[in-house]
Amino acid sequence: MAKIIAGVATSHIPAVGAALDLGKTEEAYWKPVFRGYEKAKSWFKEVQPDAIILIYNDHASAFSLEMIPTFAIGCADQFKPADEGWGARPVPIVNGYPELAWHISQSVILDEFDITIINKMDVDHGLTVPLSLMFGQPEAWPCKVIPIAVNVVQYPPPTGNRCYQFGHAIRRAVESFSEDKKIVIMGTGGMSHQLQGPRAGFINSEFDRNFLDKLTQDPESLSKISHLTYVTEAGSEGIELVMWLIMRGALNESVKEIHRHYHVPASNTAVGHIILENV
Ligand code: DHB
Ligand code: FE
């Protein structure tokens, strides 16, 4: 059967993608940000998963106010990097995994998580920046990717608890796929940040560090954080952290923390990154 062997979380700051694409990773501002991802690069080389299930959010690139799926899964063969207004990022096309994606769709829908099925979709910085952080600048991404998009842009986003439970359903789905495949699940976005209004630039490191601690040790408690708490404590875009709970919900109760990176600032955001292996 297929198995989720580990989960990885990371911020998806678009300026990080620009820094990489423009060759600025060695500059003083960016160096400490990228240094924290060296471990992920060597870890992925060692682990060599067959596929990544990548939980991310679209930022009005593929979707818009005309269409707002709460949860959506990409079942296509390929996903093109999106043009977010300044041309598509110069990164490889993302190869999907239609067989497993359709299997997950069927499994989670029959498990009462009514996910939207997407057969054509471009993917924005929410998905491509995490891949760049994990793999650098290869000619082709080293494994298949199943994008799962979550609405954290337009109120109301799903609750943290719903996301955590959805993670459990994804795990059941993967474990009922008959082929022996090694899967890594990624949760992206976060950590605390606010891009708008009088509190723009708001960062709460205490909230972030506690979130990282609990993600490993007590994810159930994180699943109870309300939308209002995310906004007040983690900033209006801190709500992206619910996507980390999908990743965590797909892992065992007991996990081993392999690596952690936390750095402020990068653009308007606290950079957070963690690798958790199932034990
Ligand atoms: C920034 C962070 C995000 O998550 C995003 O989607 C856009 C911008 C930022 O910090 O600049
Ligand atoms: Fe974002």
PDB file of C-alpha atoms and ligand atoms in Angstrom:
ATOM      1  CA  MET A   1       0.000   0.000   0.000  1.00  0.00           C
ATOM      2  CA  ALA A   2       1.000   3.650  -0.266  1.00  0.00           C
ATOM      3  CA  LYS A   3       2.239   5.312   2.898  1.00  0.00           C
ATOM      4  CA  ILE A   4       2.748   8.858   4.136  1.00  0.00           C
ATOM      5  CA  ILE A   5       6.165   8.689   5.736  1.00  0.00           C
ATOM      6  CA  ALA A   6       6.664  12.323   6.740  1.00  0.00           C
ATOM      7  CA  GLY A   7       5.288  15.840   6.725  1.00  0.00           C
ATOM      8  CA  VAL A   8       7.030  19.091   5.896  1.00  0.00           C
ATOM      9  CA  ALA A   9       5.737  22.590   6.553  1.00  0.00           C
ATOM     10  CA  THR A  10       7.083  25.803   5.116  1.00  0.00           C
ATOM     11  CA  SER A  11       6.153  29.402   4.442  1.00  0.00           C
ATOM     12  CA  HIS A  12       5.577  30.258   0.766  1.00  0.00           C
ATOM     13  CA  ILE A  13       6.605  33.927   0.623  1.00  0.00           C
ATOM     14  CA  PRO A  14       6.604  35.116  -3.013  1.00  0.00           C
ATOM     15  CA  ALA A  15       9.681  37.340  -2.455  1.00  0.00           C
ATOM     16  CA  VAL A  16      11.613  34.160  -1.575  1.00  0.00           C
ATOM     17  CA  GLY A  17      10.816  32.865  -5.074  1.00  0.00           C
ATOM     18  CA  ALA A  18      11.957  36.168  -6.567  1.00  0.00           C
ATOM     19  CA  ALA A  19      15.202  36.076  -4.523  1.00  0.00           C
ATOM     20  CA  LEU A  20      15.924  32.601  -5.891  1.00  0.00           C
ATOM     21  CA  ASP A  21      14.970  33.407  -9.474  1.00  0.00           C
ATOM     22  CA  LEU A  22      17.083  36.619  -9.438  1.00  0.00           C
ATOM     23  CA  GLY A  23      20.160  34.941  -7.865  1.00  0.00           C
ATOM     24  CA  LYS A  24      20.011  36.837  -4.556  1.00  0.00           C
ATOM     25  CA  THR A  25      20.202  33.899  -2.133  1.00  0.00           C
ATOM     26  CA  GLU A  26      23.736  34.785  -0.981  1.00  0.00           C
ATOM     27  CA  GLU A  27      22.842  38.399  -0.163  1.00  0.00           C
ATOM     28  CA  ALA A  28      22.967  39.317   3.539  1.00  0.00           C
ATOM     29  CA  TYR A  29      19.185  39.729   3.850  1.00  0.00           C
ATOM     30  CA  TRP A  30      18.390  36.356   2.263  1.00  0.00           C
ATOM     31  CA  LYS A  31      21.294  34.150   3.334  1.00  0.00           C
ATOM     32  CA  PRO A  32      19.879  33.219   6.765  1.00  0.00           C
ATOM     33  CA  VAL A  33      16.494  32.470   5.210  1.00  0.00           C
ATOM     34  CA  PHE A  34      17.884  30.010   2.671  1.00  0.00           C
ATOM     35  CA  ARG A  35      20.421  28.471   5.059  1.00  0.00           C
ATOM     36  CA  GLY A  36      17.521  27.066   7.065  1.00  0.00           C
ATOM     37  CA  TYR A  37      16.441  25.006   4.040  1.00  0.00           C
ATOM     38  CA  GLU A  38      19.722  23.151   3.430  1.00  0.00           C
ATOM     39  CA  LYS A  39      18.575  20.295   5.649  1.00  0.00           C
ATOM     40  CA  ALA A  40      15.329  19.879   3.663  1.00  0.00           C
ATOM     41  CA  LYS A  41      17.312  19.586   0.432  1.00  0.00           C
ATOM     42  CA  SER A  42      19.566  16.804   1.744  1.00  0.00           C
ATOM     43  CA  TRP A  43      16.639  15.124   3.538  1.00  0.00           C
ATOM     44  CA  PHE A  44      14.592  14.953   0.309  1.00  0.00           C
ATOM     45  CA  LYS A  45      17.605  13.543  -1.589  1.00  0.00           C
ATOM     46  CA  GLU A  46      17.811  10.771   0.987  1.00  0.00           C
ATOM     47  CA  VAL A  47      14.088  10.073   1.282  1.00  0.00           C
ATOM     48  CA  GLN A  48      13.269  10.245  -2.454  1.00  0.00           C
ATOM     49  CA  PRO A  49       9.477  10.118  -2.207  1.00  0.00           C
ATOM     50  CA  ASP A  50       7.402   8.947  -5.178  1.00  0.00           C
ATOM     51  CA  ALA A  51       5.076  11.889  -4.703  1.00  0.00           C
ATOM     52  CA  ILE A  52       4.323  14.949  -2.611  1.00  0.00           C
ATOM     53  CA  ILE A  53       0.796  15.879  -1.586  1.00  0.00           C
ATOM     54  CA  LEU A  54       1.168  19.635  -1.408  1.00  0.00           C
ATOM     55  CA  ILE A  55      -1.395  21.549   0.638  1.00  0.00           C
ATOM     56  CA  TYR A  56      -1.324  25.186  -0.420  1.00  0.00           C
ATOM     57  CA  ASN A  57      -3.534  28.131  -1.207  1.00  0.00           C
ATOM     58  CA  ASP A  58      -4.141  29.846  -4.489  1.00  0.00           C
ATOM     59  CA  HIS A  59      -3.876  33.657  -4.236  1.00  0.00           C
ATOM     60  CA  ALA A  60      -6.534  34.636  -6.820  1.00  0.00           C
ATOM     61  CA  SER A  61      -4.372  33.183  -9.627  1.00  0.00           C
ATOM     62  CA  ALA A  62      -6.327  30.090 -10.736  1.00  0.00           C
ATOM     63  CA  PHE A  63      -9.448  31.005  -8.740  1.00  0.00           C
ATOM     64  CA  SER A  64     -11.052  34.385  -8.131  1.00  0.00           C
ATOM     65  CA  LEU A  65     -14.115  35.769  -6.395  1.00  0.00           C
ATOM     66  CA  GLU A  66     -16.045  34.030  -9.204  1.00  0.00           C
ATOM     67  CA  MET A  67     -15.056  30.595  -7.902  1.00  0.00           C
ATOM     68  CA  ILE A  68     -14.053  29.804  -4.317  1.00  0.00           C
ATOM     69  CA  PRO A  69     -13.651  26.094  -3.573  1.00  0.00           C
ATOM     70  CA  THR A  70     -12.953  25.439   0.115  1.00  0.00           C
ATOM     71  CA  PHE A  71     -10.883  22.332  -0.669  1.00  0.00           C
ATOM     72  CA  ALA A  72      -9.799  21.439  -4.231  1.00  0.00           C
ATOM     73  CA  ILE A  73      -7.560  18.696  -5.605  1.00  0.00           C
ATOM     74  CA  GLY A  74      -5.563  18.849  -8.826  1.00  0.00           C
ATOM     75  CA  CYS A  75      -6.089  15.632 -10.811  1.00  0.00           C
ATOM     76  CA  ALA A  76      -4.337  16.774 -14.001  1.00  0.00           C
ATOM     77  CA  ASP A  77      -1.177  15.325 -15.596  1.00  0.00           C
ATOM     78  CA  GLN A  78       0.564  18.672 -15.400  1.00  0.00           C
ATOM     79  CA  PHE A  79       0.218  22.088 -13.776  1.00  0.00           C
ATOM     80  CA  LYS A  80       1.839  25.180 -15.288  1.00  0.00           C
ATOM     81  CA  PRO A  81       3.417  27.868 -13.063  1.00  0.00           C
ATOM     82  CA  ALA A  82       0.932  30.763 -12.985  1.00  0.00           C
ATOM     83  CA  ASP A  83       1.531  34.267 -14.280  1.00  0.00           C
ATOM     84  CA  GLU A  84       0.838  36.364 -11.175  1.00  0.00           C
ATOM     85  CA  GLY A  85       1.161  39.674 -13.016  1.00  0.00           C
ATOM     86  CA  TRP A  86       4.910  39.772 -13.780  1.00  0.00           C
ATOM     87  CA  GLY A  87       5.236  36.611 -15.898  1.00  0.00           C
ATOM     88  CA  ALA A  88       5.355  32.991 -14.756  1.00  0.00           C
ATOM     89  CA  ARG A  89       8.282  31.978 -12.511  1.00  0.00           C
ATOM     90  CA  PRO A  90      11.094  30.289 -14.479  1.00  0.00           C
ATOM     91  CA  VAL A  91      10.532  26.927 -12.785  1.00  0.00           C
ATOM     92  CA  PRO A  92       9.681  23.493 -14.236  1.00  0.00           C
ATOM     93  CA  ILE A  93       6.154  22.380 -15.018  1.00  0.00           C
ATOM     94  CA  VAL A  94       4.695  20.443 -12.109  1.00  0.00           C
ATOM     95  CA  ASN A  95       3.942  16.817 -12.954  1.00  0.00           C
ATOM     96  CA  GLY A  96       0.780  15.553 -11.286  1.00  0.00           C
ATOM     97  CA  TYR A  97      -0.277  12.045 -10.332  1.00  0.00           C
ATOM     98  CA  PRO A  98      -3.789  11.542 -11.756  1.00  0.00           C
ATOM     99  CA  GLU A  99      -4.167   7.925 -10.566  1.00  0.00           C
ATOM    100  CA  LEU A 100      -3.483   8.730  -6.920  1.00  0.00           C
ATOM    101  CA  ALA A 101      -5.251  12.102  -7.071  1.00  0.00           C
ATOM    102  CA  TRP A 102      -8.450  10.478  -8.370  1.00  0.00           C
ATOM    103  CA  HIS A 103      -8.140   7.772  -5.755  1.00  0.00           C
ATOM    104  CA  ILE A 104      -7.812  10.407  -3.011  1.00  0.00           C
ATOM    105  CA  SER A 105     -10.814  12.285  -4.443  1.00  0.00           C
ATOM    106  CA  GLN A 106     -12.984   9.184  -4.352  1.00  0.00           C
ATOM    107  CA  SER A 107     -11.793   8.154  -0.910  1.00  0.00           C
ATOM    108  CA  VAL A 108     -12.221  11.531   0.815  1.00  0.00           C
ATOM    109  CA  ILE A 109     -15.574  12.274  -0.854  1.00  0.00           C
ATOM    110  CA  LEU A 110     -16.981   8.896   0.213  1.00  0.00           C
ATOM    111  CA  ASP A 111     -15.459   9.733   3.624  1.00  0.00           C
ATOM    112  CA  GLU A 112     -17.686  12.885   3.559  1.00  0.00           C
ATOM    113  CA  PHE A 113     -15.055  15.512   2.647  1.00  0.00           C
ATOM    114  CA  ASP A 114     -16.622  16.957  -0.508  1.00  0.00           C
ATOM    115  CA  ILE A 115     -13.505  18.202  -2.281  1.00  0.00           C
ATOM    116  CA  THR A 116     -13.674  20.007  -5.637  1.00  0.00           C
ATOM    117  CA  ILE A 117     -12.012  18.149  -8.513  1.00  0.00           C
ATOM    118  CA  ILE A 118      -9.795  20.292 -10.758  1.00  0.00           C
ATOM    119  CA  ASN A 119      -8.631  18.962 -14.126  1.00  0.00           C
ATOM    120  CA  LYS A 120      -6.891  22.130 -15.333  1.00  0.00           C
ATOM    121  CA  MET A 121      -5.142  24.640 -13.110  1.00  0.00           C
ATOM    122  CA  ASP A 122      -2.070  26.867 -13.041  1.00  0.00           C
ATOM    123  CA  VAL A 123      -0.193  26.917  -9.728  1.00  0.00           C
ATOM    124  CA  ASP A 124       1.070  30.116  -8.102  1.00  0.00           C
ATOM    125  CA  HIS A 125       3.782  30.990  -5.549  1.00  0.00           C
ATOM    126  CA  GLY A 126       1.824  29.108  -2.871  1.00  0.00           C
ATOM    127  CA  LEU A 127       2.922  25.861  -4.531  1.00  0.00           C
ATOM    128  CA  THR A 128       6.053  26.726  -6.532  1.00  0.00           C
ATOM    129  CA  VAL A 129       7.965  28.570  -3.774  1.00  0.00           C
ATOM    130  CA  PRO A 130       7.828  25.565  -1.392  1.00  0.00           C
ATOM    131  CA  LEU A 131       9.077  23.305  -4.224  1.00  0.00           C
ATOM    132  CA  SER A 132      11.951  25.713  -4.903  1.00  0.00           C
ATOM    133  CA  LEU A 133      12.866  25.723  -1.217  1.00  0.00           C
ATOM    134  CA  MET A 134      12.919  21.915  -1.114  1.00  0.00           C
ATOM    135  CA  PHE A 135      14.691  21.277  -4.430  1.00  0.00           C
ATOM    136  CA  GLY A 136      16.499  24.450  -5.517  1.00  0.00           C
ATOM    137  CA  GLN A 137      16.591  25.105  -9.247  1.00  0.00           C
ATOM    138  CA  PRO A 138      16.469  21.705 -11.035  1.00  0.00           C
ATOM    139  CA  GLU A 139      15.677  21.123 -14.730  1.00  0.00           C
ATOM    140  CA  ALA A 140      12.670  19.084 -13.620  1.00  0.00           C
ATOM    141  CA  TRP A 141      11.017  18.561 -10.205  1.00  0.00           C
ATOM    142  CA  PRO A 142      12.231  15.195  -8.860  1.00  0.00           C
ATOM    143  CA  CYS A 143       8.804  13.725  -8.050  1.00  0.00           C
ATOM    144  CA  LYS A 144       5.113  13.910  -8.806  1.00  0.00           C
ATOM    145  CA  VAL A 145       3.032  16.499  -6.970  1.00  0.00           C
ATOM    146  CA  ILE A 146      -0.663  16.410  -6.074  1.00  0.00           C
ATOM    147  CA  PRO A 147      -1.826  19.953  -5.352  1.00  0.00           C
ATOM    148  CA  ILE A 148      -4.567  20.351  -2.761  1.00  0.00           C
ATOM    149  CA  ALA A 149      -5.778  23.944  -2.591  1.00  0.00           C
ATOM    150  CA  VAL A 150      -7.479  25.400   0.488  1.00  0.00           C
ATOM    151  CA  ASN A 151      -9.437  28.640   0.610  1.00  0.00           C
ATOM    152  CA  VAL A 152      -7.714  30.875   3.165  1.00  0.00           C
ATOM    153  CA  VAL A 153      -8.179  34.027   1.081  1.00  0.00           C
ATOM    154  CA  GLN A 154     -11.902  34.805   1.221  1.00  0.00           C
ATOM    155  CA  TYR A 155     -13.918  34.515   4.442  1.00  0.00           C
ATOM    156  CA  PRO A 156     -15.012  31.949   5.587  1.00  0.00           C
ATOM    157  CA  PRO A 157     -11.997  29.637   5.425  1.00  0.00           C
ATOM    158  CA  PRO A 158     -12.376  26.117   6.875  1.00  0.00           C
ATOM    159  CA  THR A 159     -11.793  25.729  10.623  1.00  0.00           C
ATOM    160  CA  GLY A 160      -8.522  24.399  11.974  1.00  0.00           C
ATOM    161  CA  ASN A 161     -10.357  21.353  13.268  1.00  0.00           C
ATOM    162  CA  ARG A 162     -11.914  20.636   9.854  1.00  0.00           C
ATOM    163  CA  CYS A 163      -8.431  20.867   8.337  1.00  0.00           C
ATOM    164  CA  TYR A 164      -6.962  18.547  10.955  1.00  0.00           C
ATOM    165  CA  GLN A 165      -9.762  16.011  10.349  1.00  0.00           C
ATOM    166  CA  PHE A 166      -9.266  16.368   6.586  1.00  0.00           C
ATOM    167  CA  GLY A 167      -5.639  15.346   7.158  1.00  0.00           C
ATOM    168  CA  HIS A 168      -6.871  12.121   8.780  1.00  0.00           C
ATOM    169  CA  ALA A 169      -9.070  11.487   5.700  1.00  0.00           C
ATOM    170  CA  ILE A 170      -6.117  12.049   3.343  1.00  0.00           C
ATOM    171  CA  ARG A 171      -4.114   9.527   5.317  1.00  0.00           C
ATOM    172  CA  ARG A 172      -6.928   6.950   5.065  1.00  0.00           C
ATOM    173  CA  ALA A 173      -7.089   7.649   1.331  1.00  0.00           C
ATOM    174  CA  VAL A 174      -3.375   7.147   0.771  1.00  0.00           C
ATOM    175  CA  GLU A 175      -3.311   3.972   2.843  1.00  0.00           C
ATOM    176  CA  SER A 176      -6.088   2.469   0.726  1.00  0.00           C
ATOM    177  CA  PHE A 177      -4.112   2.975  -2.523  1.00  0.00           C
ATOM    178  CA  SER A 178      -2.913  -0.481  -3.507  1.00  0.00           C
ATOM    179  CA  GLU A 179       0.469   0.426  -5.016  1.00  0.00           C
ATOM    180  CA  ASP A 180       3.581   0.628  -2.817  1.00  0.00           C
ATOM    181  CA  LYS A 181       4.387   4.312  -2.914  1.00  0.00           C
ATOM    182  CA  LYS A 182       6.308   6.571  -0.572  1.00  0.00           C
ATOM    183  CA  ILE A 183       4.489   9.850   0.007  1.00  0.00           C
ATOM    184  CA  VAL A 184       5.483  13.075   1.744  1.00  0.00           C
ATOM    185  CA  ILE A 185       2.763  15.562   2.643  1.00  0.00           C
ATOM    186  CA  MET A 186       3.504  19.285   2.799  1.00  0.00           C
ATOM    187  CA  GLY A 187       1.600  22.066   4.546  1.00  0.00           C
ATOM    188  CA  THR A 188       2.491  25.544   3.336  1.00  0.00           C
ATOM    189  CA  GLY A 189       1.836  29.211   4.091  1.00  0.00           C
ATOM    190  CA  GLY A 190       2.148  31.074   7.383  1.00  0.00           C
ATOM    191  CA  MET A 191       3.590  31.808   9.804  1.00  0.00           C
ATOM    192  CA  SER A 192       2.266  34.994  11.442  1.00  0.00           C
ATOM    193  CA  HIS A 193       1.827  37.795   8.931  1.00  0.00           C
ATOM    194  CA  GLN A 194      -0.506  40.590   7.954  1.00  0.00           C
ATOM    195  CA  LEU A 195      -0.274  42.202   4.531  1.00  0.00           C
ATOM    196  CA  GLN A 196      -2.979  44.835   4.941  1.00  0.00           C
ATOM    197  CA  GLY A 197      -4.388  47.648   7.065  1.00  0.00           C
ATOM    198  CA  PRO A 198      -2.887  49.545   9.987  1.00  0.00           C
ATOM    199  CA  ARG A 199      -1.298  46.344  11.382  1.00  0.00           C
ATOM    200  CA  ALA A 200       0.508  45.487   8.103  1.00  0.00           C
ATOM    201  CA  GLY A 201       3.857  43.892   8.954  1.00  0.00           C
ATOM    202  CA  PHE A 202       2.501  42.429  12.222  1.00  0.00           C
ATOM    203  CA  ILE A 203       4.522  39.413  13.402  1.00  0.00           C
ATOM    204  CA  ASN A 204       4.035  37.420  16.614  1.00  0.00           C
ATOM    205  CA  SER A 205       7.052  35.203  17.235  1.00  0.00           C
ATOM    206  CA  GLU A 206       5.710  33.908  20.540  1.00  0.00           C
ATOM    207  CA  PHE A 207       2.590  32.590  18.804  1.00  0.00           C
ATOM    208  CA  ASP A 208       4.707  31.075  16.009  1.00  0.00           C
ATOM    209  CA  ARG A 209       7.164  29.307  18.308  1.00  0.00           C
ATOM    210  CA  ASN A 210       4.334  27.882  20.388  1.00  0.00           C
ATOM    211  CA  PHE A 211       2.644  26.700  17.160  1.00  0.00           C
ATOM    212  CA  LEU A 212       5.852  24.906  16.100  1.00  0.00           C
ATOM    213  CA  ASP A 213       6.209  23.241  19.522  1.00  0.00           C
ATOM    214  CA  LYS A 214       2.599  22.078  19.594  1.00  0.00           C
ATOM    215  CA  LEU A 215       2.654  20.922  15.988  1.00  0.00           C
ATOM    216  CA  THR A 216       5.053  18.203  17.048  1.00  0.00           C
ATOM    217  CA  GLN A 217       3.742  17.438  20.524  1.00  0.00           C
ATOM    218  CA  ASP A 218       0.087  18.408  20.786  1.00  0.00           C
ATOM    219  CA  PRO A 219      -1.506  19.139  17.394  1.00  0.00           C
ATOM    220  CA  GLU A 220      -4.979  18.468  18.800  1.00  0.00           C
ATOM    221  CA  SER A 221      -4.713  21.667  20.871  1.00  0.00           C
ATOM    222  CA  LEU A 222      -3.829  23.669  17.730  1.00  0.00           C
ATOM    223  CA  SER A 223      -6.916  22.322  15.974  1.00  0.00           C
ATOM    224  CA  LYS A 224      -9.041  24.259  18.487  1.00  0.00           C
ATOM    225  CA  ILE A 225      -7.636  27.715  17.598  1.00  0.00           C
ATOM    226  CA  SER A 226     -10.492  29.899  16.302  1.00  0.00           C
ATOM    227  CA  HIS A 227     -10.443  32.123  13.226  1.00  0.00           C
ATOM    228  CA  LEU A 228     -10.598  35.191  15.468  1.00  0.00           C
ATOM    229  CA  THR A 229      -7.545  34.035  17.420  1.00  0.00           C
ATOM    230  CA  TYR A 230      -5.586  33.535  14.191  1.00  0.00           C
ATOM    231  CA  VAL A 231      -6.436  37.064  13.065  1.00  0.00           C
ATOM    232  CA  THR A 232      -5.675  38.741  16.395  1.00  0.00           C
ATOM    233  CA  GLU A 233      -2.630  36.645  17.347  1.00  0.00           C
ATOM    234  CA  ALA A 234      -1.108  35.700  13.973  1.00  0.00           C
ATOM    235  CA  GLY A 235      -2.306  38.529  11.696  1.00  0.00           C
ATOM    236  CA  SER A 236      -4.941  38.407   8.964  1.00  0.00           C
ATOM    237  CA  GLU A 237      -2.836  36.116   6.729  1.00  0.00           C
ATOM    238  CA  GLY A 238      -1.715  33.972   9.678  1.00  0.00           C
ATOM    239  CA  ILE A 239      -4.849  31.946   8.929  1.00  0.00           C
ATOM    240  CA  GLU A 240      -2.717  30.176   6.290  1.00  0.00           C
ATOM    241  CA  LEU A 241      -1.468  28.061   9.206  1.00  0.00           C
ATOM    242  CA  VAL A 242      -4.635  25.936   9.077  1.00  0.00           C
ATOM    243  CA  MET A 243      -2.978  24.283   6.062  1.00  0.00           C
ATOM    244  CA  TRP A 244      -0.196  23.015   8.344  1.00  0.00           C
ATOM    245  CA  LEU A 245      -2.887  21.216  10.354  1.00  0.00           C
ATOM    246  CA  ILE A 246      -3.954  19.207   7.280  1.00  0.00           C
ATOM    247  CA  MET A 247      -0.363  18.020   6.936  1.00  0.00           C
ATOM    248  CA  ARG A 248      -0.145  17.199  10.656  1.00  0.00           C
ATOM    249  CA  GLY A 249      -3.507  15.417  10.625  1.00  0.00           C
ATOM    250  CA  ALA A 250      -2.180  13.068   7.953  1.00  0.00           C
ATOM    251  CA  LEU A 251       0.712  11.914  10.198  1.00  0.00           C
ATOM    252  CA  ASN A 252       0.857   9.539  13.164  1.00  0.00           C
ATOM    253  CA  GLU A 253      -0.009  10.878  16.602  1.00  0.00           C
ATOM    254  CA  SER A 254       3.643  10.403  17.502  1.00  0.00           C
ATOM    255  CA  VAL A 255       6.211  12.051  15.233  1.00  0.00           C
ATOM    256  CA  LYS A 256       9.897  12.856  15.389  1.00  0.00           C
ATOM    257  CA  GLU A 257      10.981  16.435  14.731  1.00  0.00           C
ATOM    258  CA  ILE A 258      13.870  16.195  12.272  1.00  0.00           C
ATOM    259  CA  HIS A 259      14.453  19.868  11.629  1.00  0.00           C
ATOM    260  CA  ARG A 260      13.102  23.306  12.467  1.00  0.00           C
ATOM    261  CA  HIS A 261      13.821  26.760  11.053  1.00  0.00           C
ATOM    262  CA  TYR A 262      12.360  30.068  12.184  1.00  0.00           C
ATOM    263  CA  HIS A 263      13.501  33.440  10.925  1.00  0.00           C
ATOM    264  CA  VAL A 264      12.179  37.003  10.994  1.00  0.00           C
ATOM    265  CA  PRO A 265      11.805  38.893   8.766  1.00  0.00           C
ATOM    266  CA  ALA A 266      11.393  37.861   5.161  1.00  0.00           C
ATOM    267  CA  SER A 267       9.178  40.285   3.312  1.00  0.00           C
ATOM    268  CA  ASN A 268       6.230  40.790   5.695  1.00  0.00           C
ATOM    269  CA  THR A 269       6.337  37.302   7.068  1.00  0.00           C
ATOM    270  CA  ALA A 270       7.892  35.163   9.773  1.00  0.00           C
ATOM    271  CA  VAL A 271       9.522  32.260   7.936  1.00  0.00           C
ATOM    272  CA  GLY A 272       8.674  28.930   9.516  1.00  0.00           C
ATOM    273  CA  HIS A 273       9.708  25.450   8.431  1.00  0.00           C
ATOM    274  CA  ILE A 274       9.583  22.037  10.077  1.00  0.00           C
ATOM    275  CA  ILE A 275      10.206  18.408   9.065  1.00  0.00           C
ATOM    276  CA  LEU A 276       8.314  15.692  10.952  1.00  0.00           C
ATOM    277  CA  GLU A 277       8.813  11.961  10.402  1.00  0.00           C
ATOM    278  CA  ASN A 278       6.291   9.336  11.431  1.00  0.00           C
ATOM    279  CA  VAL A 279       7.587   7.074  14.197  1.00  0.00           C
TER     280      VAL A 279
HETATM  281  C1  DHB B   1       3.625  37.603   1.451  1.00  0.00           C
HETATM  282  C2  DHB B   1       3.322  36.416   2.080  1.00  0.00           C
HETATM  283  C3  DHB B   1       2.364  35.557   1.553  1.00  0.00           C
HETATM  284  O1  DHB B   1       1.991  34.386   2.135  1.00  0.00           O
HETATM  285  C4  DHB B   1       1.753  35.894   0.368  1.00  0.00           C
HETATM  286  O2  DHB B   1       0.891  35.008  -0.162  1.00  0.00           O
HETATM  287  C5  DHB B   1       2.022  37.093  -0.268  1.00  0.00           C
HETATM  288  C6  DHB B   1       2.969  37.951   0.286  1.00  0.00           C
HETATM  289  C7  DHB B   1       4.640  38.523   2.012  1.00  0.00           C
HETATM  290  O3  DHB B   1       5.041  38.381   3.154  1.00  0.00           O
HETATM  291  O4  DHB B   1       5.107  39.401   1.284  1.00  0.00           O
HETATM  292 FE    FE B   2       0.207  33.443   1.056  1.00  0.00          FE
END
